[in-house]
Coordinates of C-alpha atoms in Angstrom, one line a residue:
Chain A
M10 CA 120.2 41.7 48.7
N11 CA 118.7 43.8 45.8
Q12 CA 116.2 45.9 46.5
E13 CA 116.3 47.7 43.5
P14 CA 113.6 47.8 41.0
P15 CA 113.6 44.7 37.8
A16 CA 115.9 46.3 35.7
G17 CA 112.8 46.4 33.1
R18 CA 110.7 49.1 35.5
G19 CA 113.5 51.0 36.1
A20 CA 114.4 51.0 32.0
R21 CA 110.9 52.6 31.1
Q22 CA 111.5 55.8 33.3
A23 CA 115.0 56.3 32.1
P24 CA 115.1 59.6 29.7
L25 CA 115.9 58.9 26.4
P26 CA 118.8 60.1 25.0
A27 CA 118.4 62.8 22.3
G28 CA 117.7 62.0 18.6
A29 CA 115.6 58.8 20.0
P30 CA 113.1 58.4 17.9
R31 CA 109.1 58.6 19.7
V32 CA 107.3 55.2 20.9
V33 CA 104.4 55.0 20.0
P34 CA 102.4 52.7 22.6
V35 CA 100.3 50.2 21.3
R36 CA 96.2 51.4 21.1
H37 CA 93.9 49.1 22.6
P38 CA 90.5 49.3 21.0
G39 CA 89.1 46.4 22.7
R40 CA 89.2 48.3 25.8
W41 CA 86.9 51.1 24.3
V42 CA 84.8 48.6 23.3
A43 CA 84.2 46.9 26.4
A44 CA 84.0 50.2 27.9
A45 CA 81.0 51.0 26.0
V46 CA 79.1 47.3 26.5
L47 CA 79.3 47.5 30.2
A48 CA 78.8 51.3 30.5
L49 CA 75.4 50.3 28.2
L50 CA 74.4 47.6 30.2
G51 CA 75.7 49.0 33.5
V52 CA 72.7 52.1 32.1
M53 CA 70.4 49.8 32.3
L54 CA 70.6 48.0 35.6
V55 CA 70.2 51.2 37.2
H56 CA 66.8 52.5 35.3
S57 CA 65.7 48.8 36.1
L58 CA 66.7 48.6 39.8
F59 CA 66.1 52.5 40.6
F60 CA 63.5 53.7 37.4
S61 CA 61.5 51.4 36.1
H62 CA 58.2 50.5 37.1
V63 CA 55.3 47.9 37.3
D64 CA 51.8 47.3 36.9
I65 CA 50.3 44.8 39.8
G66 CA 46.5 44.2 39.1
G67 CA 46.2 48.1 37.7
V68 CA 48.1 49.6 40.2
R69 CA 51.5 50.7 38.7
R70 CA 54.1 51.1 41.1
E71 CA 58.0 51.1 41.0
R72 CA 59.3 47.8 40.9
F73 CA 61.8 47.1 43.3
E74 CA 59.7 49.4 46.4
W75 CA 63.2 51.5 47.5
S76 CA 60.7 52.8 49.8
V77 CA 60.1 50.1 51.0
I78 CA 63.6 48.8 51.2
D79 CA 64.8 51.8 52.5
H80 CA 62.1 51.7 55.8
Y81 CA 63.2 48.2 57.0
L82 CA 66.6 48.6 56.3
F83 CA 67.6 49.7 59.8
N84 CA 64.8 48.2 61.8
P85 CA 65.5 47.2 65.1
A86 CA 64.3 43.6 64.6
V87 CA 67.0 43.2 61.1
M88 CA 69.6 45.0 63.0
Q89 CA 69.2 42.8 66.0
G90 CA 69.4 39.7 63.2
V91 CA 72.5 41.5 61.7
R92 CA 73.8 41.3 65.1
N93 CA 72.5 37.7 65.8
T94 CA 74.2 35.9 62.4
I95 CA 77.7 37.7 63.1
L96 CA 77.6 36.5 66.9
L97 CA 76.4 32.9 65.1
T98 CA 79.6 33.5 62.2
V99 CA 82.0 34.4 64.7
I100 CA 81.5 31.5 67.3
A101 CA 81.6 28.9 64.8
M102 CA 84.6 30.7 62.9
V103 CA 86.5 30.4 66.0
G104 CA 85.1 26.5 67.2
G105 CA 85.7 25.8 63.7
V106 CA 89.2 27.1 63.9
V107 CA 89.9 25.5 66.8
I108 CA 88.4 22.4 66.2
G109 CA 90.1 22.1 62.8
V110 CA 93.7 23.1 64.1
L111 CA 93.0 19.9 66.5
L112 CA 92.3 17.9 64.2
A113 CA 94.7 18.3 61.5
V114 CA 97.4 18.4 63.5
M115 CA 95.8 14.7 65.0
R116 CA 95.2 13.5 61.9
L117 CA 99.5 14.1 60.8
S118 CA 100.0 12.1 64.1
P119 CA 101.7 9.1 64.6
N120 CA 99.8 7.9 66.5
P121 CA 97.0 5.9 64.4
I122 CA 94.3 6.1 66.8
V123 CA 94.6 9.4 67.4
S124 CA 94.3 9.8 63.1
G125 CA 92.1 7.4 62.8
F126 CA 89.4 9.4 65.5
A127 CA 90.3 12.6 63.2
W128 CA 89.3 11.0 59.5
V129 CA 86.1 9.3 61.6
Y130 CA 85.3 12.6 63.2
I131 CA 85.9 14.3 59.0
W132 CA 84.3 11.6 57.3
F133 CA 81.0 12.2 59.5
F134 CA 80.6 15.8 59.7
R135 CA 81.5 16.3 55.9
G136 CA 78.7 13.1 54.5
T137 CA 75.9 14.7 56.3
P138 CA 74.2 17.9 55.9
V139 CA 75.2 20.3 57.8
L140 CA 71.2 21.7 58.2
V141 CA 70.9 17.8 59.5
Q142 CA 73.4 18.5 61.8
L143 CA 72.1 21.7 62.9
L144 CA 68.4 19.9 62.9
F145 CA 70.0 17.2 65.2
W146 CA 71.2 19.4 67.9
F147 CA 68.1 21.2 68.2
A148 CA 66.2 17.8 68.8
A149 CA 69.4 17.3 70.8
G150 CA 67.4 18.9 73.7
Y151 CA 64.4 16.6 73.2
L152 CA 66.0 13.2 72.7
F153 CA 68.2 14.0 75.8
P154 CA 66.7 15.3 78.0
T155 CA 69.4 15.7 80.4
F156 CA 73.0 14.8 80.2
T157 CA 74.7 12.9 82.8
I158 CA 78.5 11.7 82.8
G159 CA 79.2 9.5 85.7
V160 CA 81.3 5.7 86.9
P161 CA 78.7 3.3 85.0
F162 CA 76.4 2.1 87.9
G163 CA 78.2 4.1 90.2
P164 CA 77.6 7.9 91.0
A165 CA 76.9 10.7 88.5
L166 CA 79.6 12.8 87.9
F167 CA 78.5 15.6 86.0
H168 CA 74.9 16.6 85.3
I169 CA 72.6 19.0 83.1
D170 CA 69.9 19.7 82.0
L171 CA 70.3 20.2 77.7
N172 CA 66.7 20.6 77.9
A173 CA 67.5 24.1 79.5
T174 CA 71.4 24.6 77.9
L175 CA 70.5 24.0 74.1
T176 CA 68.4 27.2 73.3
P177 CA 68.8 27.8 69.2
M178 CA 72.0 29.2 69.3
V179 CA 73.6 27.4 71.6
A180 CA 72.7 24.5 68.8
A181 CA 72.9 26.3 66.0
S182 CA 76.5 27.4 67.4
I183 CA 77.6 23.8 68.4
G184 CA 76.1 22.5 65.0
L185 CA 78.1 25.0 63.0
S186 CA 80.9 24.5 65.1
L187 CA 81.6 20.8 64.4
N188 CA 80.1 21.0 61.1
E189 CA 83.4 23.8 59.7
G190 CA 85.9 21.7 62.2
A191 CA 85.9 19.2 60.2
Y192 CA 86.0 21.3 56.9
M193 CA 89.0 23.5 58.5
S194 CA 91.0 20.6 59.8
E195 CA 91.6 19.8 55.6
I196 CA 92.6 23.9 55.1
V197 CA 94.9 23.5 57.9
R198 CA 96.2 19.9 57.1
A199 CA 97.0 21.5 53.1
G200 CA 99.1 24.4 55.1
I201 CA 100.9 22.2 57.2
V202 CA 102.4 19.5 54.3
S203 CA 103.0 23.1 52.2
V204 CA 105.4 23.9 54.6
D205 CA 109.0 22.1 53.9
E206 CA 110.1 18.8 55.8
G207 CA 113.1 20.6 56.2
Q208 CA 111.9 23.1 58.9
L209 CA 110.5 19.8 61.1
E210 CA 114.3 18.4 61.0
A211 CA 115.3 22.0 62.1
A212 CA 112.9 22.4 64.8
Q213 CA 114.2 19.2 65.8
T214 CA 117.2 19.5 66.2
L215 CA 116.8 22.1 68.1
G216 CA 115.0 19.6 70.9
M217 CA 111.9 20.6 70.1
S218 CA 109.0 17.5 70.2
R219 CA 106.8 17.2 67.8
L220 CA 103.8 19.6 69.2
K221 CA 106.1 22.4 69.8
A222 CA 107.7 22.7 66.7
M223 CA 104.0 22.2 65.5
R224 CA 103.2 25.4 66.9
L225 CA 106.6 27.4 66.4
V226 CA 107.4 26.7 62.9
V227 CA 105.6 24.9 61.0
L228 CA 101.8 26.6 62.1
P229 CA 103.2 29.7 61.9
Q230 CA 104.0 29.5 58.4
A231 CA 100.9 27.6 57.5
M232 CA 98.9 30.3 58.1
R233 CA 100.1 32.3 54.6
V234 CA 98.0 29.4 53.1
I235 CA 95.9 28.9 56.0
I236 CA 94.5 31.9 55.7
P237 CA 92.8 32.2 52.5
P238 CA 90.3 29.3 52.0
T239 CA 89.5 30.8 56.4
G240 CA 88.6 33.9 54.7
N241 CA 86.7 32.0 51.9
E242 CA 84.9 29.8 55.2
T243 CA 84.1 32.8 57.1
I244 CA 82.2 34.5 54.1
S245 CA 80.8 31.0 52.9
M246 CA 79.8 30.6 56.9
L247 CA 78.1 33.7 56.4
K248 CA 76.0 32.9 54.6
T249 CA 75.0 29.6 56.1
T250 CA 74.4 30.7 59.2
S251 CA 70.6 31.6 57.5
L252 CA 70.3 27.8 58.0
A253 CA 70.6 28.6 61.6
S254 CA 66.6 30.1 60.7
V255 CA 65.2 26.7 60.5
V256 CA 65.8 26.1 63.9
T257 CA 64.6 29.7 65.1
V258 CA 68.1 31.0 65.3
Q259 CA 66.8 35.1 65.6
E260 CA 69.5 35.6 62.8
L261 CA 68.8 38.3 59.6
T262 CA 67.3 35.8 57.3
F263 CA 65.2 35.1 60.7
A264 CA 64.1 38.2 61.0
V265 CA 63.2 39.8 57.8
E266 CA 61.2 36.5 56.7
Q267 CA 59.7 37.4 59.8
I268 CA 58.5 40.2 58.9
A269 CA 57.8 39.1 54.8
A270 CA 55.8 37.5 56.5
A271 CA 53.4 40.0 58.5
N272 CA 53.8 41.9 55.6
Y273 CA 54.5 40.3 51.7
K274 CA 56.6 43.0 51.4
T275 CA 59.6 39.2 50.6
V276 CA 61.7 41.1 47.8
P277 CA 62.2 44.2 49.4
L278 CA 63.1 42.3 52.6
Y279 CA 65.0 40.1 50.9
I280 CA 67.1 42.6 49.1
D281 CA 67.9 44.5 52.6
A282 CA 69.0 41.3 54.2
S283 CA 71.5 40.8 51.3
I284 CA 72.6 44.7 51.6
W285 CA 73.5 43.9 55.1
Y286 CA 75.3 40.3 54.4
L287 CA 77.2 42.0 51.6
V288 CA 78.0 45.1 53.6
V289 CA 79.9 42.4 56.6
T290 CA 81.5 40.4 53.5
T291 CA 83.3 44.1 52.6
V292 CA 84.2 44.3 56.1
M293 CA 85.7 40.7 56.7
M294 CA 86.9 40.9 53.1
V295 CA 89.6 44.2 54.1
G296 CA 90.3 42.2 57.3
Q297 CA 92.2 39.5 55.6
Y298 CA 93.6 42.0 53.9
Y299 CA 95.3 43.0 57.1
L300 CA 95.8 39.5 58.2
E301 CA 97.2 38.1 55.5
R302 CA 99.6 40.9 55.3
Y303 CA 101.1 40.2 58.8
Y304 CA 101.5 36.7 57.8
A305 CA 103.4 37.6 54.9
R306 CA 106.4 39.0 57.3
G307 CA 109.4 37.4 56.6
S308 CA 108.3 35.7 52.6
V309 CA 108.2 39.1 50.7
R310 CA 111.1 40.5 50.9
Q311 CA 109.2 44.4 51.4
L312 CA 105.0 44.2 52.6
P313 CA 102.6 45.6 50.3
P314 CA 101.0 48.6 50.3
T315 CA 97.7 49.1 52.7
P316 CA 94.3 49.7 50.7
W317 CA 94.9 53.4 52.5
Q318 CA 98.0 53.7 51.3
Q319 CA 97.2 53.0 47.7
I320 CA 94.4 55.3 47.8
R321 CA 96.9 58.1 49.1
S322 CA 99.7 56.8 46.3
G323 CA 96.7 56.7 43.3
A324 CA 98.1 53.4 42.2
F325 CA 94.7 51.9 42.4
L326 CA 94.0 53.2 39.5
R327 CA 96.6 52.3 37.9
P328 CA 96.8 49.0 37.7
G329 CA 100.1 47.4 37.1
R330 CA 101.5 49.9 36.9
G331 CA 101.5 52.2 39.7
R332 CA 104.9 52.8 42.7
Y333 CA 103.8 49.1 44.0
G334 CA 104.0 47.0 40.6
R335 CA 102.0 44.5 39.9
F336 CA 100.4 44.2 43.4
P337 CA 96.8 43.7 43.0
G338 CA 95.0 45.2 45.1
V339 CA 92.5 44.8 48.1
I340 CA 89.0 44.1 45.4
G341 CA 91.8 41.6 43.2
G342 CA 92.3 40.1 46.6
E343 CA 95.5 37.7 43.8
W344 CA 97.9 37.7 46.8
A345 CA 98.6 33.9 46.1
P346 CA 101.7 34.4 43.7
V347 CA 103.1 37.6 46.0
L348 CA 102.9 35.2 48.8
A349 CA 103.3 31.7 46.4
G350 CA 107.7 33.1 46.9
Q351 CA 107.6 34.6 43.5
D352 CA 107.7 37.7 45.0
E353 CA 111.5 38.8 42.9
G354 CA 109.6 39.0 40.0
V355 CA 106.8 40.6 41.5
L356 CA 107.3 43.3 44.0
Chain B
M7 CA 127.9 0.9 83.7
P8 CA 128.7 -1.0 80.6
E9 CA 127.2 1.6 77.9
H10 CA 130.1 4.5 78.8
G11 CA 132.8 4.1 76.3
P12 CA 136.0 5.4 77.1
R13 CA 135.8 9.1 77.9
D14 CA 137.7 10.9 75.3
L15 CA 135.4 9.9 72.4
M16 CA 132.4 11.6 71.5
V17 CA 131.2 9.9 68.4
Q18 CA 131.3 5.8 68.5
A19 CA 130.3 3.8 66.0
Q20 CA 130.3 0.1 65.9
A21 CA 128.8 -2.0 62.6
V22 CA 125.9 1.1 62.4
S23 CA 123.7 -0.5 59.4
K24 CA 120.4 1.5 58.4
H25 CA 118.5 0.4 55.1
F26 CA 115.2 2.5 53.8
G27 CA 112.8 -0.7 52.5
A28 CA 115.0 -2.7 50.6
L29 CA 117.9 -0.1 50.4
Q30 CA 120.5 -1.2 52.5
V31 CA 122.1 2.4 53.1
L32 CA 124.7 1.8 55.4
R33 CA 126.1 -1.8 55.4
G34 CA 128.1 -1.3 58.6
I35 CA 130.1 1.8 59.7
N36 CA 132.9 1.5 62.1
L37 CA 134.5 5.1 63.2
E38 CA 135.2 7.4 66.1
V39 CA 135.5 10.6 66.6
K40 CA 137.4 12.2 69.5
R41 CA 136.7 15.2 71.3
G42 CA 137.6 18.4 69.9
E43 CA 138.2 16.0 66.8
V44 CA 137.2 17.6 63.4
M45 CA 136.0 14.4 61.2
C46 CA 135.4 15.4 57.5
I47 CA 133.2 12.1 55.6
I48 CA 133.7 12.8 51.9
G49 CA 132.2 10.3 49.0
P50 CA 129.8 9.8 45.9
S51 CA 126.3 10.8 46.4
G52 CA 124.3 8.3 47.6
S53 CA 127.7 6.5 49.3
G54 CA 125.3 7.4 52.9
K55 CA 127.7 9.6 54.4
S56 CA 123.9 12.5 54.7
T57 CA 122.1 9.2 56.5
F58 CA 124.9 8.4 58.6
L59 CA 125.4 12.0 59.9
R60 CA 121.7 12.4 60.2
C61 CA 121.9 9.5 62.7
I62 CA 123.9 10.7 64.9
N63 CA 121.4 12.9 66.1
H64 CA 118.2 10.5 65.4
L65 CA 116.8 12.4 62.4
E66 CA 117.5 8.8 61.0
K67 CA 117.0 5.5 63.3
V68 CA 119.5 3.3 63.2
D69 CA 118.4 -0.6 62.8
G70 CA 121.8 -2.6 64.1
G71 CA 125.2 -2.0 65.0
R72 CA 125.6 0.1 68.0
L73 CA 126.0 4.2 68.1
M74 CA 126.9 6.1 70.8
V75 CA 127.4 10.2 71.3
D76 CA 128.9 11.1 74.4
G77 CA 129.1 7.6 76.2
Q78 CA 125.5 7.2 75.6
M79 CA 123.8 4.9 72.8
V80 CA 122.2 7.5 70.3
G81 CA 117.8 7.0 70.6
Y82 CA 118.4 4.0 73.1
R83 CA 119.0 3.0 76.4
E84 CA 121.1 0.1 77.7
H85 CA 120.0 -1.5 81.0
G86 CA 120.0 -5.0 82.5
G87 CA 121.9 -6.5 79.0
R88 CA 118.4 -4.6 77.6
V89 CA 117.9 -2.1 75.1
Y90 CA 115.6 0.0 75.4
E91 CA 113.8 2.5 72.8
L92 CA 114.0 5.9 74.2
K93 CA 110.8 8.2 75.0
D94 CA 110.2 11.5 72.7
R95 CA 111.4 13.5 76.0
E96 CA 114.5 12.1 76.4
V97 CA 115.1 12.1 72.6
C98 CA 114.5 15.5 72.4
R99 CA 117.2 15.9 75.1
R100 CA 119.7 14.4 73.9
R101 CA 119.1 16.2 70.0
A102 CA 119.6 19.7 72.2
E103 CA 123.2 18.9 73.0
V104 CA 124.5 17.9 69.4
G105 CA 123.9 21.0 66.6
M106 CA 123.8 20.3 63.5
V107 CA 123.7 21.9 60.4
F108 CA 121.9 21.9 56.6
Q109 CA 122.6 22.1 53.0
H110 CA 119.7 24.4 52.9
F111 CA 119.7 26.2 56.1
N112 CA 116.4 25.7 57.3
L113 CA 116.5 28.8 58.7
F114 CA 113.0 29.6 59.9
P115 CA 111.6 32.1 57.1
H116 CA 108.8 34.1 59.7
M117 CA 112.1 35.0 62.6
T118 CA 114.7 37.2 62.3
A119 CA 118.2 36.2 61.9
L120 CA 118.0 37.2 66.3
Q121 CA 114.7 35.2 66.4
N122 CA 116.4 32.3 64.6
V123 CA 119.0 32.3 67.1
T124 CA 117.2 32.3 70.3
V125 CA 114.2 30.0 70.2
G126 CA 115.5 27.6 71.3
P127 CA 118.1 28.2 74.4
V128 CA 114.4 30.4 75.3
K129 CA 111.7 27.4 74.3
V130 CA 113.8 24.7 74.6
K131 CA 116.5 25.2 77.3
G132 CA 114.2 27.7 79.1
E133 CA 116.7 30.9 79.4
T134 CA 115.0 34.0 79.8
R135 CA 114.9 36.5 76.6
A136 CA 117.3 38.5 77.9
Q137 CA 120.0 36.3 78.3
A138 CA 119.7 34.1 75.4
E139 CA 119.5 37.9 73.5
Q140 CA 122.4 38.9 74.1
R141 CA 123.9 35.9 73.4
G142 CA 122.2 35.3 70.2
R143 CA 123.7 39.1 69.1
E144 CA 126.8 37.8 71.0
L145 CA 127.2 34.7 68.1
L146 CA 125.8 36.6 65.2
A147 CA 128.5 39.1 65.8
R148 CA 130.9 36.1 66.0
V149 CA 129.7 35.4 62.5
G150 CA 129.7 38.2 61.2
L151 CA 126.2 39.6 61.0
A152 CA 126.5 41.7 63.8
D153 CA 124.5 44.4 61.6
K154 CA 121.7 42.1 60.1
V155 CA 120.3 41.1 64.0
D156 CA 117.0 42.6 62.3
A157 CA 116.8 40.7 59.0
Y158 CA 113.7 38.1 58.4
P159 CA 116.3 34.8 56.2
R160 CA 114.5 36.1 52.6
Q161 CA 116.5 39.3 53.3
L162 CA 120.0 37.1 53.5
S163 CA 122.4 36.0 50.6
G164 CA 122.9 32.2 51.1
G165 CA 126.1 32.6 53.2
Q166 CA 124.3 35.0 55.2
Q167 CA 121.7 32.5 56.0
Q168 CA 124.2 29.8 56.1
R169 CA 126.1 31.7 58.8
V170 CA 122.8 32.4 61.0
A171 CA 122.1 29.2 60.7
I172 CA 125.2 28.2 62.6
A173 CA 124.3 30.6 64.8
R174 CA 121.2 29.4 65.8
A175 CA 122.9 25.9 66.2
L176 CA 126.0 27.0 68.4
G177 CA 122.9 28.7 70.6
M178 CA 121.9 25.8 71.9
Q179 CA 125.3 25.6 73.4
P180 CA 125.9 21.9 71.7
K181 CA 128.5 19.4 73.2
L182 CA 129.1 18.2 69.3
M183 CA 128.3 20.3 66.1
L184 CA 127.4 18.3 63.0
F185 CA 127.6 19.8 59.2
D186 CA 125.6 18.6 56.0
E187 CA 127.1 19.4 52.8
P188 CA 127.3 23.4 54.9
T189 CA 128.9 24.9 51.3
S190 CA 126.8 23.2 48.8
A191 CA 124.1 25.0 47.9
L192 CA 125.9 28.5 48.4
D193 CA 127.6 30.3 45.3
P194 CA 130.9 29.8 44.7
E195 CA 132.2 33.5 45.9
L196 CA 129.8 33.0 49.4
V197 CA 131.8 29.6 50.2
G198 CA 135.0 31.4 52.1
D199 CA 132.7 33.0 54.2
V200 CA 130.8 30.7 55.8
L201 CA 134.0 27.8 55.7
Q202 CA 135.4 30.5 57.6
V203 CA 133.5 31.1 60.3
M204 CA 133.4 27.0 60.8
R205 CA 137.8 26.7 60.8
Q206 CA 137.3 29.3 63.6
L207 CA 135.1 27.1 65.1
A208 CA 137.0 24.2 64.9
E209 CA 140.4 26.5 66.5
D210 CA 138.2 26.8 69.4
G211 CA 137.6 23.3 69.9
M212 CA 134.1 22.5 69.2
T213 CA 134.2 18.6 68.0
M214 CA 132.5 18.4 64.8
V215 CA 131.5 16.4 62.0
V216 CA 131.7 17.9 58.9
V217 CA 129.6 16.1 55.1
T218 CA 131.3 18.2 52.6
H219 CA 133.1 18.2 49.7
E220 CA 134.9 20.7 50.4
I221 CA 138.8 18.9 50.0
G222 CA 140.3 22.1 50.7
F223 CA 138.6 22.5 54.3
A224 CA 139.1 19.2 54.5
R225 CA 143.0 19.2 54.2
E226 CA 143.4 22.5 55.9
V227 CA 140.7 22.6 59.2
G228 CA 140.1 18.5 59.4
D229 CA 141.8 16.2 62.0
S230 CA 140.9 12.9 60.3
L231 CA 139.4 12.4 56.9
V232 CA 136.7 9.6 56.1
F233 CA 136.0 8.1 52.6
M234 CA 132.6 6.5 52.4
D235 CA 130.9 4.8 49.5
G236 CA 128.3 2.8 48.8
G237 CA 127.6 2.2 52.9
V238 CA 131.1 1.3 53.8
V239 CA 134.3 2.9 55.2
V240 CA 136.3 2.5 52.5
E241 CA 139.2 4.4 53.9
S242 CA 140.4 6.8 57.1
G243 CA 142.8 8.9 58.2
V244 CA 145.0 11.3 58.6
P245 CA 144.0 14.4 55.5
R246 CA 146.8 14.7 53.8
E247 CA 147.7 10.9 53.8
V248 CA 144.8 10.1 52.4
L249 CA 144.5 12.9 50.0
A250 CA 148.0 12.6 48.9
N251 CA 148.3 8.4 49.0
P252 CA 145.2 7.1 48.6
S253 CA 145.6 3.1 49.4
Q254 CA 142.1 1.8 47.9
E255 CA 141.1 2.0 44.6
R256 CA 138.0 3.4 44.7
T257 CA 139.3 6.2 46.9
K258 CA 141.9 6.9 44.2
A259 CA 139.3 7.1 41.3
F260 CA 137.2 9.1 43.4
L261 CA 139.4 11.9 44.4
S262 CA 141.1 11.8 40.7
R263 CA 137.9 13.0 39.4
I264 CA 136.7 15.9 41.6
L265 CA 140.4 17.1 42.8

């Protein structure tokens, strides 16, 4: 098929015939004004952040205490908090995605008992605050010191000591996973129903069962719709794990709170935490970009460039003018129109 | 065994009826397709021809009458004077023996042409990948797409996609092929390639039921022609005779509009 750029773009690069009038591009004075205003605000922000001082009890000191921020940024307790935050985020999201996929397929099942169960699960876990759910799982060790499955009035088949097993980390992992599963199931369901019904029918005419068709045909296509909101959920989860500080999990927020409780440097330490949350979020966004690129296979004619390719070609400096057309770049992240199938015009 | 019809019949419909809610779509269809026969079904939209085709591989459930494919009731099992609904696994097994080609191709967009053709044999019939890929390449060559093995559907024209879809259905080595308006979504210039593949398939002896608006194809390739309207078979017979001398007024009116 036609792989050439659209006519308009090609025409722009065509050499003008001799004697043709010179084309004067439209001027954009508004852009200069906006740039000047933003530059001024930027200077004010930098001044306030790094060069201003404040009087506290007659003592003049740096407003944001960058020396304190710097001192605690790589503090071992803070680093341990970062590790636990990432660990908890990964566990909660993996658990949430697995539960979400199961619930979504159950919700769409023709079996009314199965879909009813999924509905009740989602109703309950979305309908109660995640903080309350975390506190419940934290307290579950006291409510049910032991957990036994067995024949009623008969022998026990399975027995665990919950008081010892439900450490704060385990309780938070369970609570966040179960809660996230309810939200993920709706995202997965949206992805599944977005896939054309003809795909399921085509799979069925090949003799596939409903579950096999889901796994091989529908879900891989649903991924394109599922990933962007899942990235959103992951980044949101990274911050939601700070709630686990309430049940004494040694994650990032808990770590800085403990240091701040001892030295009263509350604001600098919360800035330390924010810096780490931002760093991890940035890494996640890059990961999401590559994941989306992978699942765009077959739905766009030519895969968009990786950020590295964009930097090398300089395309990111010229939005809308790059070799790759209007692809928005990793910062914009606006994959939706590219992925939604109107690719002909975009790429 | 009472459930076996005459052995030379691939499809046998007796008073097949189907409704969607209050709408009666099929009002007692009677027809027979012999082994190796190519039957074309024509008729105005809403006449029930696509619904009937979908009933043959149980994408739609029949409400009344008997519909047999290769001597077995579609979606049911007859035993001891009773009719039992089939379990999903059995429905899938029987569907795997009937190929279907859709108006809008319905290729799997996240798979290459070759993967589209091999996914059924590998994942449903349990063939080895090497074996399935070898036959997949042969089938794609047979429909004239030997050079498009690794192309994704998006990179193919409509006519090429429909030929991949035919190869995908043939990959399951079906005993019966169903075509649901296979050329209706194609640009006129691309129709010929698809019809050529179908013509070749007919010459190789495949049993085919084709819902189509291509009167020329029906006349030259079809062994029989069925005209449906309002959920019933209005007229059927040898294509040339039906087309040249329709006996029913409704057939005459329909043909005069499209010819």
